[in-house]
XYZ file of C-alpha atoms in Angstrom:
540
model
C 1.713 78.952 -61.370
C 1.633 78.258 -57.653
C 3.905 80.333 -54.917
C 6.592 78.221 -53.643
C 4.821 78.519 -50.151
C 2.344 76.014 -51.185
C 4.813 73.446 -51.293
C 5.663 73.805 -47.618
C 2.212 74.084 -45.902
C -0.130 76.850 -47.662
C -0.497 79.168 -50.557
C 0.040 82.342 -48.614
C 2.767 84.500 -49.679
C 6.083 84.691 -47.529
C 6.666 87.260 -44.850
C 8.757 90.064 -46.615
C 11.827 89.804 -44.202
C 11.942 85.881 -45.068
C 11.358 86.403 -49.489
C 14.633 86.148 -51.104
C 16.581 84.462 -53.690
C 18.556 82.336 -50.992
C 15.149 80.908 -49.289
C 14.599 76.902 -49.402
C 11.326 76.834 -50.529
C 11.316 73.207 -51.596
C 11.916 71.829 -48.191
C 8.499 71.783 -45.953
C 8.367 73.079 -42.867
C 7.693 70.142 -41.172
C 10.911 68.577 -42.335
C 12.868 71.672 -41.140
C 10.955 70.941 -38.061
C 12.116 67.314 -37.886
C 15.294 68.226 -39.103
C 15.911 70.712 -35.843
C 14.607 67.620 -33.575
C 17.503 65.352 -34.741
C 19.918 67.827 -34.634
C 18.927 68.681 -31.143
C 19.031 65.095 -30.119
C 22.252 64.603 -31.589
C 23.915 67.067 -29.571
C 23.022 65.588 -26.138
C 23.354 62.094 -24.874
C 23.858 59.673 -26.098
C 25.261 60.971 -28.949
C 26.845 64.074 -27.020
C 27.905 66.227 -30.356
C 27.470 69.149 -28.539
C 28.271 71.993 -31.267
C 25.719 70.830 -33.128
C 23.857 72.390 -30.768
C 24.620 75.885 -32.351
C 23.040 75.219 -35.457
C 20.131 72.648 -34.342
C 17.192 75.025 -33.999
C 18.347 77.044 -37.373
C 16.016 74.704 -39.622
C 13.101 75.619 -37.021
C 13.630 79.158 -36.972
C 13.581 79.340 -40.881
C 10.471 77.490 -40.396
C 8.523 79.743 -37.843
C 9.679 82.635 -40.200
C 7.700 81.715 -43.176
C 4.421 81.001 -40.761
C 1.741 83.069 -41.429
C -0.478 82.206 -38.249
C 0.149 81.865 -34.848
C -0.971 78.260 -34.937
C 1.431 77.499 -37.944
C 4.245 78.577 -35.850
C 3.028 76.833 -32.999
C 2.213 73.411 -34.832
C 5.800 73.500 -36.343
C 7.648 74.350 -33.042
C 5.399 71.584 -31.682
C 6.341 68.752 -34.047
C 10.176 69.652 -33.439
C 9.190 69.224 -29.726
C 7.441 66.217 -30.140
C 10.194 64.217 -32.201
C 13.061 65.670 -30.256
C 11.551 64.571 -26.659
C 10.133 61.438 -28.068
C 13.536 60.255 -29.174
C 15.565 61.664 -26.159
C 12.945 60.237 -23.524
C 12.337 56.830 -25.331
C 13.641 55.159 -22.226
C 10.336 56.007 -20.528
C 8.331 53.390 -22.780
C 11.623 50.761 -22.360
C 11.738 50.916 -18.421
C 7.794 50.583 -17.998
C 7.461 47.778 -20.372
C 10.930 46.309 -18.881
C 9.325 46.339 -15.203
C 5.572 45.567 -16.033
C 5.725 43.539 -19.174
C 3.058 45.683 -20.414
C 2.426 47.898 -23.449
C 1.127 50.388 -20.682
C 4.752 51.497 -20.968
C 4.433 52.650 -24.432
C 0.880 54.209 -23.721
C 2.495 56.081 -20.972
C 5.384 57.330 -23.330
C 2.744 58.263 -25.859
C 0.982 60.101 -23.624
C 3.572 62.346 -21.923
C 5.748 63.195 -25.197
C 2.822 65.736 -26.678
C 2.443 67.109 -23.219
C 6.012 67.734 -22.904
C 5.995 69.367 -26.731
C 3.511 71.697 -25.631
C 6.187 73.881 -24.353
C 8.304 73.920 -27.553
C 5.067 74.724 -29.486
C 3.991 77.778 -26.952
C 7.706 78.946 -27.323
C 7.316 79.010 -31.228
C 3.985 80.616 -31.226
C 4.922 83.496 -28.436
C 8.242 83.822 -30.734
C 6.734 84.280 -33.979
C 3.961 86.645 -32.789
C 6.343 89.071 -31.242
C 9.182 88.762 -33.852
C 7.031 88.743 -36.863
C 7.168 92.614 -37.297
C 10.546 93.360 -36.000
C 13.761 94.057 -37.671
C 16.407 91.245 -38.059
C 18.182 92.055 -34.530
C 14.918 92.109 -32.790
C 13.736 89.020 -34.005
C 17.048 87.192 -32.989
C 16.866 88.504 -29.624
C 13.209 87.265 -29.294
C 13.806 83.830 -30.166
C 16.598 84.190 -27.611
C 14.771 85.589 -24.735
C 11.161 83.820 -25.241
C 13.498 80.158 -25.496
C 14.934 80.936 -21.956
C 11.342 82.069 -20.565
C 10.053 79.072 -21.695
C 12.697 76.496 -20.238
C 12.181 78.137 -16.954
C 8.568 77.764 -17.191
C 9.402 73.934 -17.686
C 10.761 74.108 -14.291
C 7.138 74.701 -12.696
C 4.870 72.388 -10.882
C 4.824 69.282 -9.404
C 4.409 67.738 -12.350
C 7.036 69.397 -14.323
C 9.814 67.348 -16.303
C 12.834 69.933 -17.272
C 14.703 67.033 -19.022
C 17.266 67.821 -21.851
C 17.347 71.435 -21.761
C 19.311 73.329 -24.420
C 22.454 74.012 -22.172
C 22.582 70.516 -21.051
C 24.000 69.551 -24.232
C 27.508 71.157 -23.324
C 28.160 69.113 -19.715
C 31.423 67.753 -20.924
C 32.504 71.105 -22.027
C 33.263 72.825 -18.813
C 34.531 76.401 -20.685
C 31.242 77.292 -21.577
C 29.870 76.510 -18.277
C 31.854 78.913 -16.025
C 29.725 82.098 -16.068
C 26.250 80.231 -15.445
C 27.384 80.858 -11.850
C 26.080 84.533 -12.552
C 22.796 83.675 -14.723
C 21.978 80.080 -14.415
C 22.260 77.377 -16.917
C 19.626 79.668 -18.632
C 22.392 81.965 -19.893
C 24.024 79.499 -21.922
C 20.945 78.488 -23.365
C 20.284 81.971 -24.466
C 23.889 82.258 -25.974
C 23.197 78.936 -27.940
C 19.673 80.207 -28.947
C 21.614 83.508 -30.299
C 23.901 81.705 -32.297
C 21.201 79.950 -33.862
C 19.096 82.816 -34.578
C 22.366 84.477 -36.115
C 23.208 81.637 -38.392
C 19.691 81.278 -39.689
C 19.634 84.768 -40.546
C 22.523 84.781 -42.438
C 21.410 81.541 -44.627
C 18.088 83.520 -45.143
C 19.744 86.783 -46.264
C 23.448 85.663 -47.321
C 24.609 87.740 -50.518
C 23.000 90.791 -48.699
C 25.223 93.371 -47.411
C 26.151 92.604 -43.772
C 23.831 89.175 -43.647
C 26.055 87.672 -41.193
C 26.830 90.397 -38.675
C 24.600 88.606 -36.193
C 26.074 85.295 -36.616
C 29.397 86.909 -35.979
C 28.487 88.761 -32.930
C 26.805 85.506 -31.510
C 29.873 83.839 -32.397
C 32.279 86.236 -30.931
C 30.405 86.385 -27.994
C 30.519 82.382 -27.524
C 34.303 82.514 -28.115
C 34.587 85.028 -25.168
C 32.893 82.813 -23.190
C 34.539 79.920 -23.664
C 37.990 81.691 -23.701
C 37.390 83.774 -20.316
C 35.890 80.441 -18.804
C 39.040 78.366 -19.876
C 40.852 81.628 -17.819
C 38.467 81.161 -14.851
C 38.894 77.673 -14.732
C 42.774 78.261 -14.146
C 42.187 79.864 -10.633
C 43.485 77.575 -7.927
C 40.927 75.444 -5.978
C 40.171 75.918 -2.058
C 42.976 74.197 0.082
C 39.895 72.808 2.096
C 39.380 69.205 1.114
C 36.812 66.234 2.083
C 37.776 62.771 1.366
C 34.745 60.552 0.411
C 34.048 56.891 0.050
C 31.574 56.842 -2.997
C 29.908 52.801 -2.872
C 28.088 51.815 -6.149
C 26.629 48.472 -5.159
C 25.093 47.337 -8.412
C 22.359 45.719 -6.916
C 19.475 44.281 -9.050
C 16.329 46.304 -9.395
C 13.799 43.051 -9.113
C 13.455 40.825 -6.295
C 10.775 42.535 -4.057
C 11.587 42.638 -0.243
C 13.895 39.513 -0.696
C 16.587 41.561 -1.933
C 16.216 44.196 0.563
C 18.477 42.708 3.135
C 21.033 41.580 0.355
C 21.022 45.168 -0.420
C 22.204 46.064 3.011
C 24.698 43.016 3.340
C 26.302 44.198 0.104
C 27.014 47.839 1.206
C 28.204 46.468 4.582
C 30.641 44.160 2.904
C 31.918 47.140 0.688
C 32.390 49.753 3.650
C 34.660 47.115 5.500
C 36.939 47.093 2.352
C 37.775 50.718 2.946
C 41.077 51.354 4.644
C 42.114 53.164 7.769
C 45.276 54.542 5.785
C 42.733 55.867 2.807
C 41.603 58.466 5.739
C 38.272 58.684 4.543
C 36.009 61.673 6.257
C 32.817 60.006 4.966
C 31.616 56.802 3.547
C 28.569 57.412 0.959
C 25.943 55.027 0.050
C 23.435 55.680 -3.048
C 19.598 56.130 -2.705
C 17.331 53.643 -0.898
C 19.769 51.729 0.556
C 18.426 51.829 3.921
C 14.677 50.214 3.873
C 14.133 51.526 7.167
C 10.197 51.195 6.548
C 10.624 47.211 6.251
C 13.721 47.005 8.387
C 14.039 49.463 11.191
C 16.482 47.350 12.866
C 19.243 48.326 10.073
C 19.479 51.970 11.890
C 21.470 50.494 14.767
C 23.733 48.456 12.730
C 24.702 51.496 10.384
C 25.311 53.479 13.820
C 27.659 50.587 14.631
C 29.179 50.175 11.370
C 29.879 54.062 11.360
C 31.757 53.721 14.998
C 33.622 50.497 14.098
C 34.957 52.619 11.213
C 35.078 55.636 12.749
C 33.698 57.184 9.499
C 30.129 58.614 9.432
C 28.173 57.096 6.712
C 25.690 58.992 4.594
C 23.031 56.861 3.131
C 19.636 57.001 1.356
C 16.760 55.549 3.107
C 13.011 54.415 3.074
C 11.974 56.264 6.264
C 8.989 56.858 8.119
C 7.587 59.393 10.503
C 7.395 58.189 13.711
C 4.472 60.559 14.443
C 2.232 60.624 11.620
C 3.250 57.211 9.847
C 4.133 58.859 6.666
C 6.829 57.296 4.305
C 9.396 59.422 2.802
C 12.418 58.952 0.234
C 15.173 60.392 2.558
C 18.932 60.647 3.095
C 20.576 59.968 6.579
C 23.799 61.214 8.213
C 25.074 58.549 10.620
C 27.719 59.760 12.939
C 30.380 58.004 14.862
C 28.754 58.784 18.139
C 25.412 57.479 16.424
C 23.308 60.740 15.929
C 21.531 60.947 13.159
C 20.115 63.992 10.705
C 17.857 63.607 8.044
C 16.720 65.471 4.832
C 13.502 64.305 3.013
C 13.138 64.430 -0.792
C 10.842 67.533 -1.624
C 10.262 66.994 -5.238
C 8.707 63.486 -5.653
C 8.520 61.509 -9.311
C 4.790 61.700 -10.725
C 3.862 58.069 -10.878
C 7.307 56.703 -9.277
C 6.834 57.841 -5.913
C 3.537 59.274 -5.686
C 0.328 59.110 -8.453
C -0.862 62.659 -8.824
C -4.907 62.778 -8.522
C -5.065 58.831 -7.386
C -8.978 59.081 -6.608
C -9.511 60.133 -10.108
C -8.029 56.972 -11.858
C -10.395 54.405 -13.279
C -10.367 51.068 -11.407
C -9.027 49.206 -14.321
C -5.727 51.150 -14.096
C -5.242 52.359 -10.437
C -5.314 49.068 -8.900
C -8.459 47.067 -8.647
C -7.413 45.444 -11.988
C -5.305 45.291 -14.742
C -2.279 47.359 -14.004
C -1.348 48.014 -10.401
C -0.194 51.275 -8.716
C 1.684 51.104 -5.911
C -0.584 51.245 -2.476
C 0.834 54.065 -0.821
C 2.318 57.622 -1.873
C 5.342 58.655 -0.346
C 5.052 62.434 1.720
C 7.272 65.272 0.046
C 9.795 66.923 2.586
C 9.355 70.476 3.684
C 12.610 72.792 2.825
C 16.189 71.927 2.573
C 17.871 70.585 5.230
C 21.849 71.077 6.148
C 23.208 68.075 7.241
C 26.256 68.736 9.531
C 29.568 66.761 10.566
C 33.008 67.247 12.138
C 35.774 65.820 10.207
C 39.523 64.622 11.385
C 41.803 67.616 11.982
C 39.173 69.855 10.792
C 37.712 72.200 13.751
C 34.986 73.887 11.555
C 32.271 71.555 10.508
C 31.322 70.248 7.038
C 27.738 71.712 5.861
C 26.425 69.293 3.310
C 23.193 69.901 0.959
C 21.412 66.900 -0.584
C 19.904 66.507 -3.939
C 17.812 63.071 -4.098
C 17.554 61.608 -7.770
C 15.072 63.495 -9.732
C 16.029 66.844 -7.899
C 19.098 67.326 -9.632
C 17.348 68.913 -12.585
C 15.681 71.661 -10.439
C 18.323 74.837 -9.937
C 16.339 75.866 -6.678
C 16.900 72.567 -4.816
C 20.542 73.141 -5.334
C 20.676 76.648 -4.565
C 18.767 76.590 -1.442
C 21.290 74.466 0.696
C 24.210 76.527 -0.734
C 22.218 79.823 0.397
C 22.313 78.199 3.735
C 25.706 77.563 4.264
C 26.414 74.209 2.528
C 30.263 73.832 1.475
C 29.525 70.703 -0.779
C 26.365 68.674 -2.424
C 25.622 65.183 -2.370
C 23.546 63.628 -5.154
C 21.966 60.459 -4.443
C 20.209 58.254 -7.000
C 19.333 54.919 -8.245
C 18.871 55.006 -12.209
C 19.099 51.412 -12.238
C 15.404 51.545 -12.430
C 15.255 53.275 -16.134
C 17.096 50.396 -17.863
C 18.795 52.867 -20.325
C 22.626 54.430 -20.168
C 21.038 57.285 -22.101
C 18.887 58.300 -19.234
C 21.660 57.908 -16.838
C 23.936 60.195 -18.974
C 20.883 62.736 -19.364
C 20.679 62.650 -15.410
C 24.466 63.522 -15.119
C 24.418 66.138 -17.380
C 21.934 68.033 -15.258
C 23.785 67.409 -12.104
C 26.746 69.176 -13.754
C 24.872 72.189 -14.256
C 23.990 72.623 -10.768
C 28.132 72.231 -9.675
C 28.766 74.972 -11.946
C 26.031 77.301 -10.702
C 26.509 77.086 -7.426
C 30.552 76.449 -7.140
C 29.890 73.581 -5.052
C 31.484 70.072 -5.770
C 28.836 67.439 -6.128
C 29.666 63.788 -4.896
C 27.277 61.331 -6.650
C 26.428 57.859 -5.357
C 24.458 55.807 -7.518
C 23.446 51.909 -7.440
C 24.967 51.164 -11.166
C 26.067 54.363 -12.024
C 26.643 57.230 -13.175
C 28.648 57.418 -9.900
C 31.971 59.776 -9.233
C 32.937 63.504 -8.028
C 31.909 66.855 -10.187
C 34.131 69.581 -8.923
C 32.969 73.034 -8.584
C 33.939 74.422 -12.120
C 31.364 71.225 -13.759
C 34.042 69.473 -14.317
C 33.491 65.344 -13.815
C 37.021 64.218 -11.977
C 36.431 61.061 -11.143
C 34.159 58.445 -12.002
C 33.070 54.835 -11.341
C 32.634 52.146 -14.249
C 28.967 51.726 -14.688
C 26.981 48.418 -14.221
C 29.521 47.003 -11.734
C 30.268 46.745 -7.805
C 32.916 49.908 -6.989
C 34.285 52.079 -4.215
C 35.537 55.381 -5.220
C 38.063 57.016 -2.813
C 38.489 60.871 -3.933
C 39.203 64.214 -2.350
C 36.169 66.603 -2.809
C 36.496 70.588 -2.676
C 34.889 72.336 -0.112
C 34.151 76.046 -0.536
C 32.072 78.914 0.818
C 30.539 81.932 -0.387
C 27.731 82.567 -2.578
C 27.766 83.062 -6.214
C 25.524 85.683 -7.845
C 23.057 82.734 -9.223
C 22.372 81.552 -5.758
C 22.433 84.958 -3.967
C 20.014 86.532 -6.828
C 18.155 83.380 -8.183
C 16.602 83.564 -11.556
C 17.054 87.210 -12.118
C 18.141 86.519 -15.640
C 14.852 84.875 -16.546
C 13.066 87.941 -15.312
C 15.648 90.341 -17.425
C 14.761 88.258 -20.548
C 11.009 88.292 -19.651
C 11.156 91.827 -19.343
C 12.841 92.221 -22.845
C 10.623 90.039 -24.422
C 7.727 92.199 -23.270
C 9.579 95.209 -24.372
C 10.226 93.656 -27.875
C 6.362 92.554 -28.028
C 5.058 96.167 -27.194
C 7.668 97.250 -29.934
C 6.241 94.686 -32.684
C 2.681 95.621 -31.741
C 3.357 99.276 -32.651
C 5.249 98.661 -35.719
C 1.864 96.263 -36.525
C -0.164 99.115 -35.876
C 1.557 101.746 -37.774
C 1.735 99.340 -40.612
C -2.229 98.783 -40.751
C -2.768 102.639 -40.690
C -0.373 103.173 -43.314
C -2.213 100.354 -45.359
C -5.474 101.863 -44.464
C -4.162 105.472 -46.045
C -3.055 103.710 -48.960
C -6.368 102.542 -49.643
C -8.379 105.371 -49.312
C -5.921 107.059 -51.479
């Protein structure tokens, strides 16, 4: 008679800590991994059932405890990541197909998803390797600490895509966000994974004495974080505010160069509808509204608008360096006196704003035939740039930091301007290219985290949504209707001071890395002792 494990993947016996009468041998490890992928997807946009995140990885953790080899653990976590990212980022395929009319969109999707899933596979293999010889608490702590380290690793490099992190599932639940100004969003991911580990342990050992203590501990800690977070949200806001007018032009994306003047005419008309009685301090236009590389004369016209309305204009722009000729994705602040300051986007989108390793691509793909890439790469900016302005009735200047589009998924690009003194952050984006409301919500989720981490309000202006205001506690306090032309006027809190996360950066990630290393050392010692006992027993 075969062992129950043979029903899952192979005929090897179960690890000792997973062998009990409450195991679930009839559910294959592949199905458990896919179930976790489905639950993860449900916790994020578009489904947004965030409480599911606390148990989403339980099936996968149960599957990992059954693994006997690194490659088994890697494969199960990889399958989970592949399915989760594939469902979450389906819009990559539909978007490219929509713009090109070519199946290359699905080819790109099929090529990218296996790459993104590698991080999940590495987490599963590393976590299994460390946890296999540890006691219950050690295993649960291993799952949480290694998860944090791998989430952080997903932010590294120019080709990275740290999309749909575990903590982002909670972007509509502000009480859970009130401690990430200390730990970063990684702290919330740690807490969620701790809960998953506790529940998985209870399911595998229920009926045994104190089998649920780790789930209760994680649940109590989660409740503490949420209750104290609710209390922190009752603290009074800063009395200093900035009144913003956020434009959402709802321009079509197709139209080529002929569309650019119409875009500018639209925002001009919308800007002139802002009344003097609104007492607006700044008017905000979305990403790439000003095509200065094609129509440099628009710069003078914007300066005239700012002077006419007696209000500075902050606008996304396609800009060119007059000295080098380099083209950049930029944001310009045009004052009422015509003075201009600029921020250039630092983290460019691969294949959207530049072609990685352009010269290595075959001619059939890179532009001489078949699918055409854009001919010129954009040039990334160097460092954060604070944009300062003086508002009516205020002696102290307002210092603004800027995030352009995809930069909102990178914590360090938000903390850098705040560390330099920014009172408020502006997130300018054009998500119309994605042809997906799910993508817009997923993008917004990351920007909410940046607000809570830095304790800075974020003013978000997009082409067709989601535009609005996120306060310093991570609450979406104002929002424009999507896929419509609108102007949103709202007061935004201005803050000073630095959060521990801004001041000390990813210290929590470093701590998790250290704890994981210590757990690995302990696991190896236990393994050597076990092997030594086996040798002694064999000799006897």
